[in-house]
PDB file of C-alpha atoms and ligand atoms in Angstrom:
ATOM      1  CA  MET A  18      60.334  49.444 100.235  1.00 98.00           C
ATOM      2  CA  PHE A  19      58.881  52.796  99.340  1.00 98.00           C
ATOM      3  CA  HIS A  20      57.012  55.437 101.137  1.00 98.00           C
ATOM      4  CA  GLN A  21      56.635  58.915  99.636  1.00 98.00           C
ATOM      5  CA  ILE A  22      57.244  59.489  95.772  1.00 98.00           C
ATOM      6  CA  ASN A  23      57.227  63.270  95.063  1.00 98.00           C
ATOM      7  CA  ASP A  24      59.205  65.405  93.139  1.00 98.00           C
ATOM      8  CA  ASP A  25      58.344  68.337  95.415  1.00 97.00           C
ATOM      9  CA  LYS A  26      60.604  67.729  98.307  1.00 98.00           C
ATOM     10  CA  THR A  27      58.928  70.253 100.545  1.00 97.00           C
ATOM     11  CA  GLU A  28      56.300  67.682 100.710  1.00 97.00           C
ATOM     12  CA  TRP A  29      58.463  64.982 101.974  1.00 98.00           C
ATOM     13  CA  LYS A  30      57.972  63.964 105.915  1.00 97.00           C
ATOM     14  CA  ASP A  31      61.082  62.131 105.880  1.00 98.00           C
ATOM     15  CA  LYS A  32      63.896  62.517 103.260  1.00 97.00           C
ATOM     16  CA  GLY A  33      65.469  59.041 104.481  1.00 98.00           C
ATOM     17  CA  THR A  34      62.351  57.214 103.181  1.00 98.00           C
ATOM     18  CA  SER A  35      61.210  59.679 100.166  1.00 98.00           C
ATOM     19  CA  ILE A  36      62.308  59.687  96.572  1.00 98.00           C
ATOM     20  CA  THR A  37      61.375  61.880  93.548  1.00 98.00           C
ATOM     21  CA  GLN A  38      59.332  60.481  90.722  1.00 98.00           C
ATOM     22  CA  THR A  39      62.451  60.890  88.562  1.00 97.00           C
ATOM     23  CA  GLY A  40      64.482  58.864  91.086  1.00 98.00           C
ATOM     24  CA  PHE A  41      61.638  56.068  91.237  1.00 98.00           C
ATOM     25  CA  ARG A  42      61.468  55.645  87.525  1.00 98.00           C
ATOM     26  CA  MET A  43      65.219  55.397  87.262  1.00 98.00           C
ATOM     27  CA  PHE A  44      65.467  52.803  89.942  1.00 98.00           C
ATOM     28  CA  ILE A  45      62.725  50.717  88.385  1.00 98.00           C
ATOM     29  CA  GLU A  46      64.232  50.885  85.032  1.00 98.00           C
ATOM     30  CA  GLY A  47      67.597  50.283  86.565  1.00 98.00           C
ATOM     31  CA  LEU A  48      66.207  46.953  87.838  1.00 97.00           C
ATOM     32  CA  GLN A  49      64.686  46.203  84.691  1.00 97.00           C
ATOM     33  CA  ALA A  50      68.066  46.775  82.853  1.00 97.00           C
ATOM     34  CA  LYS A  51      69.691  44.495  85.284  1.00 96.00           C
ATOM     35  CA  GLY A  52      67.336  41.780  84.328  1.00 96.00           C
ATOM     36  CA  CYS A  53      65.495  41.614  87.856  1.00 97.00           C
ATOM     37  CA  ARG A  54      62.234  39.719  87.917  1.00 97.00           C
ATOM     38  CA  PHE A  55      59.344  41.479  89.784  1.00 98.00           C
ATOM     39  CA  LEU A  56      57.346  38.939  91.713  1.00 97.00           C
ATOM     40  CA  THR A  57      54.068  39.189  93.796  1.00 97.00           C
ATOM     41  CA  LEU A  58      54.053  38.477  97.507  1.00 94.00           C
ATOM     42  CA  ALA A  59      51.958  35.499  96.712  1.00 91.00           C
ATOM     43  CA  ASP A  60      54.798  34.087  94.767  1.00 91.00           C
ATOM     44  CA  LEU A  61      57.201  34.284  97.558  1.00 93.00           C
ATOM     45  CA  SER A  62      58.714  31.089  98.749  1.00 93.00           C
ATOM     46  CA  PRO A  63      62.101  30.181 100.065  1.00 94.00           C
ATOM     47  CA  ASP A  64      63.316  28.992  96.612  1.00 94.00           C
ATOM     48  CA  LYS A  65      62.510  32.539  95.336  1.00 93.00           C
ATOM     49  CA  ALA A  66      65.196  34.058  97.589  1.00 91.00           C
ATOM     50  CA  GLU A  67      67.770  35.159  94.979  1.00 89.00           C
ATOM     51  CA  PRO A  68      69.183  38.445  94.161  1.00 87.00           C
ATOM     52  CA  ARG A  69      67.465  38.761  90.751  1.00 94.00           C
ATOM     53  CA  ASN A  70      63.837  38.451  92.296  1.00 96.00           C
ATOM     54  CA  VAL A  71      62.362  41.703  93.575  1.00 96.00           C
ATOM     55  CA  ILE A  72      59.101  42.556  95.159  1.00 97.00           C
ATOM     56  CA  ILE A  73      58.088  46.201  95.152  1.00 98.00           C
ATOM     57  CA  THR A  74      56.177  47.358  98.264  1.00 98.00           C
ATOM     58  CA  PHE A  75      55.027  50.704  99.764  1.00 98.00           C
ATOM     59  CA  ASP A  76      54.170  51.418 103.287  1.00 98.00           C
ATOM     60  CA  ASP A  77      51.475  53.718 104.830  1.00 98.00           C
ATOM     61  CA  ILE A  78      50.112  54.754 101.401  1.00 98.00           C
ATOM     62  CA  PHE A  79      50.711  58.264 100.848  1.00 98.00           C
ATOM     63  CA  GLN A  80      48.427  59.895  98.130  1.00 98.00           C
ATOM     64  CA  ASP A  81      51.588  60.872  96.146  1.00 98.00           C
ATOM     65  CA  ALA A  82      52.581  56.977  95.968  1.00 98.00           C
ATOM     66  CA  VAL A  83      49.171  56.364  94.503  1.00 98.00           C
ATOM     67  CA  LYS A  84      49.576  59.257  91.985  1.00 97.00           C
ATOM     68  CA  ASN A  85      53.120  59.281  91.101  1.00 98.00           C
ATOM     69  CA  ALA A  86      54.493  55.593  91.381  1.00 98.00           C
ATOM     70  CA  ILE A  87      51.547  53.118  91.018  1.00 98.00           C
ATOM     71  CA  PRO A  88      50.489  54.108  87.484  1.00 98.00           C
ATOM     72  CA  PHE A  89      54.082  53.819  86.302  1.00 98.00           C
ATOM     73  CA  LEU A  90      54.193  50.009  87.636  1.00 98.00           C
ATOM     74  CA  VAL A  91      50.706  49.466  86.008  1.00 98.00           C
ATOM     75  CA  GLU A  92      51.881  50.738  82.806  1.00 98.00           C
ATOM     76  CA  LYS A  93      54.982  48.558  82.949  1.00 98.00           C
ATOM     77  CA  ASN A  94      52.952  45.561  84.218  1.00 98.00           C
ATOM     78  CA  ILE A  95      54.938  45.213  87.530  1.00 98.00           C
ATOM     79  CA  PRO A  96      53.323  43.750  90.413  1.00 98.00           C
ATOM     80  CA  PHE A  97      53.350  45.663  93.704  1.00 98.00           C
ATOM     81  CA  CYS A  98      52.189  45.382  97.358  1.00 98.00           C
ATOM     82  CA  VAL A  99      50.763  48.177  99.442  1.00 98.00           C
ATOM     83  CA  PHE A 100      50.741  48.005 103.209  1.00 98.00           C
ATOM     84  CA  ILE A 101      47.805  50.136 104.172  1.00 98.00           C
ATOM     85  CA  THR A 102      47.438  51.879 107.476  1.00 98.00           C
ATOM     86  CA  GLU A 103      43.630  51.786 108.024  1.00 98.00           C
ATOM     87  CA  ASN A 104      43.006  54.928 109.978  1.00 98.00           C
ATOM     88  CA  TYR A 105      45.156  56.944 107.409  1.00 98.00           C
ATOM     89  CA  ILE A 106      42.615  56.550 104.835  1.00 98.00           C
ATOM     90  CA  ASN A 107      41.133  59.789 103.763  1.00 98.00           C
ATOM     91  CA  SER A 108      43.429  61.688 106.082  1.00 98.00           C
ATOM     92  CA  GLU A 109      45.758  64.444 104.832  1.00 97.00           C
ATOM     93  CA  ASN A 110      48.253  63.350 102.412  1.00 97.00           C
ATOM     94  CA  PHE A 111      47.181  59.733 102.550  1.00 98.00           C
ATOM     95  CA  LEU A 112      45.151  57.575 100.200  1.00 98.00           C
ATOM     96  CA  THR A 113      41.508  58.486  99.674  1.00 97.00           C
ATOM     97  CA  SER A 114      38.545  55.943  99.425  1.00 96.00           C
ATOM     98  CA  GLN A 115      38.744  56.479  95.723  1.00 97.00           C
ATOM     99  CA  SER A 116      42.261  55.544  95.527  1.00 97.00           C
ATOM    100  CA  ILE A 117      41.714  52.324  97.755  1.00 97.00           C
ATOM    101  CA  GLN A 118      38.900  51.217  95.127  1.00 97.00           C
ATOM    102  CA  LYS A 119      41.421  51.529  92.356  1.00 97.00           C
ATOM    103  CA  LEU A 120      43.986  49.363  94.211  1.00 98.00           C
ATOM    104  CA  ILE A 121      41.306  46.799  95.053  1.00 98.00           C
ATOM    105  CA  ASP A 122      40.238  46.940  91.243  1.00 98.00           C
ATOM    106  CA  GLU A 123      44.108  46.484  90.240  1.00 98.00           C
ATOM    107  CA  PRO A 124      45.110  43.024  89.456  1.00 98.00           C
ATOM    108  CA  LEU A 125      48.853  43.728  89.988  1.00 98.00           C
ATOM    109  CA  CYS A 126      48.166  45.089  93.430  1.00 98.00           C
ATOM    110  CA  THR A 127      48.522  42.912  96.625  1.00 98.00           C
ATOM    111  CA  ILE A 128      46.970  44.521  99.593  1.00 98.00           C
ATOM    112  CA  GLY A 129      48.651  44.136 103.124  1.00 98.00           C
ATOM    113  CA  PHE A 130      48.087  45.616 106.454  1.00 98.00           C
ATOM    114  CA  HIS A 131      50.054  48.215 108.279  1.00 98.00           C
ATOM    115  CA  THR A 132      48.074  48.260 111.620  1.00 98.00           C
ATOM    116  CA  LYS A 133      45.152  50.519 112.517  1.00 98.00           C
ATOM    117  CA  ASN A 134      47.012  53.498 113.729  1.00 98.00           C
ATOM    118  CA  HIS A 135      50.671  53.114 112.915  1.00 98.00           C
ATOM    119  CA  LYS A 136      51.815  53.064 116.590  1.00 98.00           C
ATOM    120  CA  LEU A 137      55.160  52.003 117.940  1.00 97.00           C
ATOM    121  CA  MET A 138      54.571  48.190 118.731  1.00 97.00           C
ATOM    122  CA  ARG A 139      57.166  48.326 121.616  1.00 96.00           C
ATOM    123  CA  SER A 140      54.932  50.837 123.634  1.00 96.00           C
ATOM    124  CA  LEU A 141      51.780  48.905 123.499  1.00 97.00           C
ATOM    125  CA  THR A 142      50.230  46.296 125.925  1.00 95.00           C
ATOM    126  CA  ARG A 143      49.231  42.846 124.985  1.00 94.00           C
ATOM    127  CA  LYS A 144      45.678  44.000 124.315  1.00 96.00           C
ATOM    128  CA  GLU A 145      46.545  47.091 122.638  1.00 97.00           C
ATOM    129  CA  LEU A 146      48.961  45.050 120.179  1.00 96.00           C
ATOM    130  CA  GLY A 147      45.990  42.762 119.332  1.00 96.00           C
ATOM    131  CA  GLU A 148      43.820  45.752 118.653  1.00 97.00           C
ATOM    132  CA  GLU A 149      46.286  47.341 116.501  1.00 98.00           C
ATOM    133  CA  MET A 150      46.895  44.225 114.355  1.00 97.00           C
ATOM    134  CA  GLU A 151      43.439  43.173 113.898  1.00 97.00           C
ATOM    135  CA  CYS A 152      42.144  43.784 110.511  1.00 98.00           C
ATOM    136  CA  ASN A 153      38.452  42.578 110.469  1.00 98.00           C
ATOM    137  CA  ASP A 154      37.150  45.866 109.364  1.00 98.00           C
ATOM    138  CA  PHE A 155      39.986  46.441 106.958  1.00 98.00           C
ATOM    139  CA  GLU A 156      39.327  42.980 105.325  1.00 98.00           C
ATOM    140  CA  LYS A 157      35.601  44.006 105.107  1.00 98.00           C
ATOM    141  CA  LEU A 158      36.634  47.430 103.384  1.00 97.00           C
ATOM    142  CA  VAL A 159      38.829  45.639 100.722  1.00 97.00           C
ATOM    143  CA  GLY A 160      36.692  42.661 100.438  1.00 97.00           C
ATOM    144  CA  ARG A 161      39.252  39.980 100.919  1.00 97.00           C
ATOM    145  CA  ASN A 162      41.346  38.125 103.491  1.00 97.00           C
ATOM    146  CA  ILE A 163      44.634  39.781 104.415  1.00 98.00           C
ATOM    147  CA  SER A 164      47.672  37.556 104.832  1.00 97.00           C
ATOM    148  CA  PHE A 165      50.490  40.009 104.768  1.00 98.00           C
ATOM    149  CA  PHE A 166      51.553  42.219 107.347  1.00 98.00           C
ATOM    150  CA  ALA A 167      54.323  45.005 107.689  1.00 98.00           C
ATOM    151  CA  PHE A 168      55.278  46.498 111.237  1.00 98.00           C
ATOM    152  CA  PRO A 169      55.127  50.254 111.677  1.00 98.00           C
ATOM    153  CA  TYR A 170      58.697  51.631 112.017  1.00 97.00           C
ATOM    154  CA  GLY A 171      59.795  48.082 111.691  1.00 95.00           C
ATOM    155  CA  SER A 172      63.283  48.141 113.268  1.00 94.00           C
ATOM    156  CA  LEU A 173      64.475  45.603 115.818  1.00 90.00           C
ATOM    157  CA  TYR A 174      63.973  48.329 118.482  1.00 92.00           C
ATOM    158  CA  ALA A 175      60.390  49.001 117.263  1.00 95.00           C
ATOM    159  CA  CYS A 176      58.995  45.338 117.354  1.00 94.00           C
ATOM    160  CA  THR A 177      59.136  43.254 120.425  1.00 93.00           C
ATOM    161  CA  LEU A 178      59.296  39.457 120.336  1.00 94.00           C
ATOM    162  CA  LYS A 179      55.636  39.639 121.685  1.00 95.00           C
ATOM    163  CA  SER A 180      54.438  41.696 118.736  1.00 96.00           C
ATOM    164  CA  ILE A 181      56.125  39.317 116.362  1.00 95.00           C
ATOM    165  CA  LEU A 182      54.586  36.473 117.970  1.00 95.00           C
ATOM    166  CA  ARG A 183      51.128  38.315 117.884  1.00 95.00           C
ATOM    167  CA  ALA A 184      51.494  39.107 114.079  1.00 96.00           C
ATOM    168  CA  LYS A 185      52.283  35.297 113.510  1.00 95.00           C
ATOM    169  CA  ARG A 186      48.801  34.441 114.805  1.00 95.00           C
ATOM    170  CA  LYS A 187      47.108  36.048 111.795  1.00 96.00           C
ATOM    171  CA  TYR A 188      49.561  36.557 109.004  1.00 97.00           C
ATOM    172  CA  THR A 189      51.573  34.328 106.819  1.00 96.00           C
ATOM    173  CA  LEU A 190      54.329  36.782 105.952  1.00 96.00           C
ATOM    174  CA  VAL A 191      55.249  39.638 108.319  1.00 97.00           C
ATOM    175  CA  PHE A 192      57.789  42.417 107.190  1.00 97.00           C
ATOM    176  CA  SER A 193      60.392  44.518 109.195  1.00 97.00           C
ATOM    177  CA  THR A 194      62.291  47.448 107.941  1.00 96.00           C
ATOM    178  CA  VAL A 195      65.535  45.806 108.460  1.00 95.00           C
ATOM    179  CA  SER A 196      67.289  47.026 105.277  1.00 93.00           C
ATOM    180  CA  ILE A 197      69.031  43.893 103.759  1.00 92.00           C
ATOM    181  CA  PRO A 198      68.194  41.219 101.287  1.00 91.00           C
ATOM    182  CA  CYS A 199      65.826  38.315 102.160  1.00 93.00           C
ATOM    183  CA  SER A 200      67.647  35.095 102.534  1.00 93.00           C
ATOM    184  CA  LYS A 201      66.280  31.560 101.893  1.00 95.00           C
ATOM    185  CA  ARG A 202      66.638  30.694 105.293  1.00 94.00           C
ATOM    186  CA  GLN A 203      64.591  33.453 106.799  1.00 92.00           C
ATOM    187  CA  LEU A 204      61.832  32.635 104.525  1.00 94.00           C
ATOM    188  CA  GLN A 205      61.983  28.922 105.484  1.00 93.00           C
ATOM    189  CA  LYS A 206      62.444  29.355 109.231  1.00 90.00           C
ATOM    190  CA  VAL A 207      61.031  32.610 110.229  1.00 86.00           C
ATOM    191  CA  PRO A 208      58.880  34.679 107.623  1.00 94.00           C
ATOM    192  CA  PHE A 209      57.620  36.972 110.668  1.00 95.00           C
ATOM    193  CA  PHE A 210      60.193  39.450 110.466  1.00 95.00           C
ATOM    194  CA  LEU A 211      61.348  39.616 106.796  1.00 96.00           C
ATOM    195  CA  PRO A 212      63.735  42.321 105.906  1.00 96.00           C
ATOM    196  CA  ARG A 213      63.130  44.968 103.115  1.00 96.00           C
ATOM    197  CA  ILE A 214      65.406  47.462 101.505  1.00 96.00           C
ATOM    198  CA  ASN A 215      64.558  50.991 102.225  1.00 97.00           C
ATOM    199  CA  ILE A 216      64.889  52.907  98.753  1.00 98.00           C
ATOM    200  CA  CYS A 217      65.118  56.675  98.888  1.00 98.00           C
ATOM    201  CA  GLU A 218      66.436  59.732  96.890  1.00 98.00           C
ATOM    202  CA  GLY A 219      69.796  59.509  98.873  1.00 98.00           C
ATOM    203  CA  ASN A 220      70.542  55.803  98.156  1.00 98.00           C
ATOM    204  CA  TYR A 221      68.804  54.368  94.988  1.00 98.00           C
ATOM    205  CA  ARG A 222      71.786  55.029  92.667  1.00 98.00           C
ATOM    206  CA  ARG A 223      74.270  53.085  95.043  1.00 97.00           C
ATOM    207  CA  LYS A 224      71.478  50.318  95.563  1.00 96.00           C
ATOM    208  CA  LEU A 225      71.302  49.851  91.986  1.00 95.00           C
ATOM    209  CA  LYS A 226      75.089  49.561  91.604  1.00 95.00           C
ATOM    210  CA  GLU A 227      75.052  47.164  94.513  1.00 92.00           C
ATOM    211  CA  ILE A 228      73.001  44.609  92.606  1.00 88.00           C
ATOM    212  CA  ARG A 229      75.109  41.707  91.099  1.00 85.00           C
ATOM    213  CA  PHE A 230      74.108  38.211  90.029  1.00 82.00           C
TER     214      PHE A 230
HETATM  215 ZN1   ZN B  23      54.780  53.024 108.136  1.00 66.59          ZN
END
């Protein structure tokens, strides 16, 4: 899981979720050197839960991710998923309408939803939860059905059972930010709070070293 990718660290909103362009490239090339396989979300099934298999995801969708990371993946023919916050589109630092069109046209890109306004799910009423997770307008905008969802903040604290059950009604795979590998059992039994490993400048070297098959 990635957020911002920017060599200019003064642009980082949160250093715990940001990485330099150099770090990003080294991490992806490190995964390749280890023999990892890059899957798309549509390929994800319980039998694919093994350390060698990797899915690259981005959240919120900062314009720097579009500019500094995605062209590198496309050049390497590596699939990826973007979890877009609908009302971030065309706001400062986030993806533009033009970028979204590029993502729509990119066959390597899977588009997922990351709520309308990136609110803390725990603080919302049932009605507000429904409104935040509803993606009819977003589906019209991108011209496809959306089956994948990632919770804003995404921790066990941020996401109540009520929000998980709500997400389950609409989406086939739902992601948290619990930073551990995804198990076969989770994919089989509860694909509505799937973990993702946060990669940032401070941990990418260590995370690469930890990968063993
Ligand atoms: Zn987010």
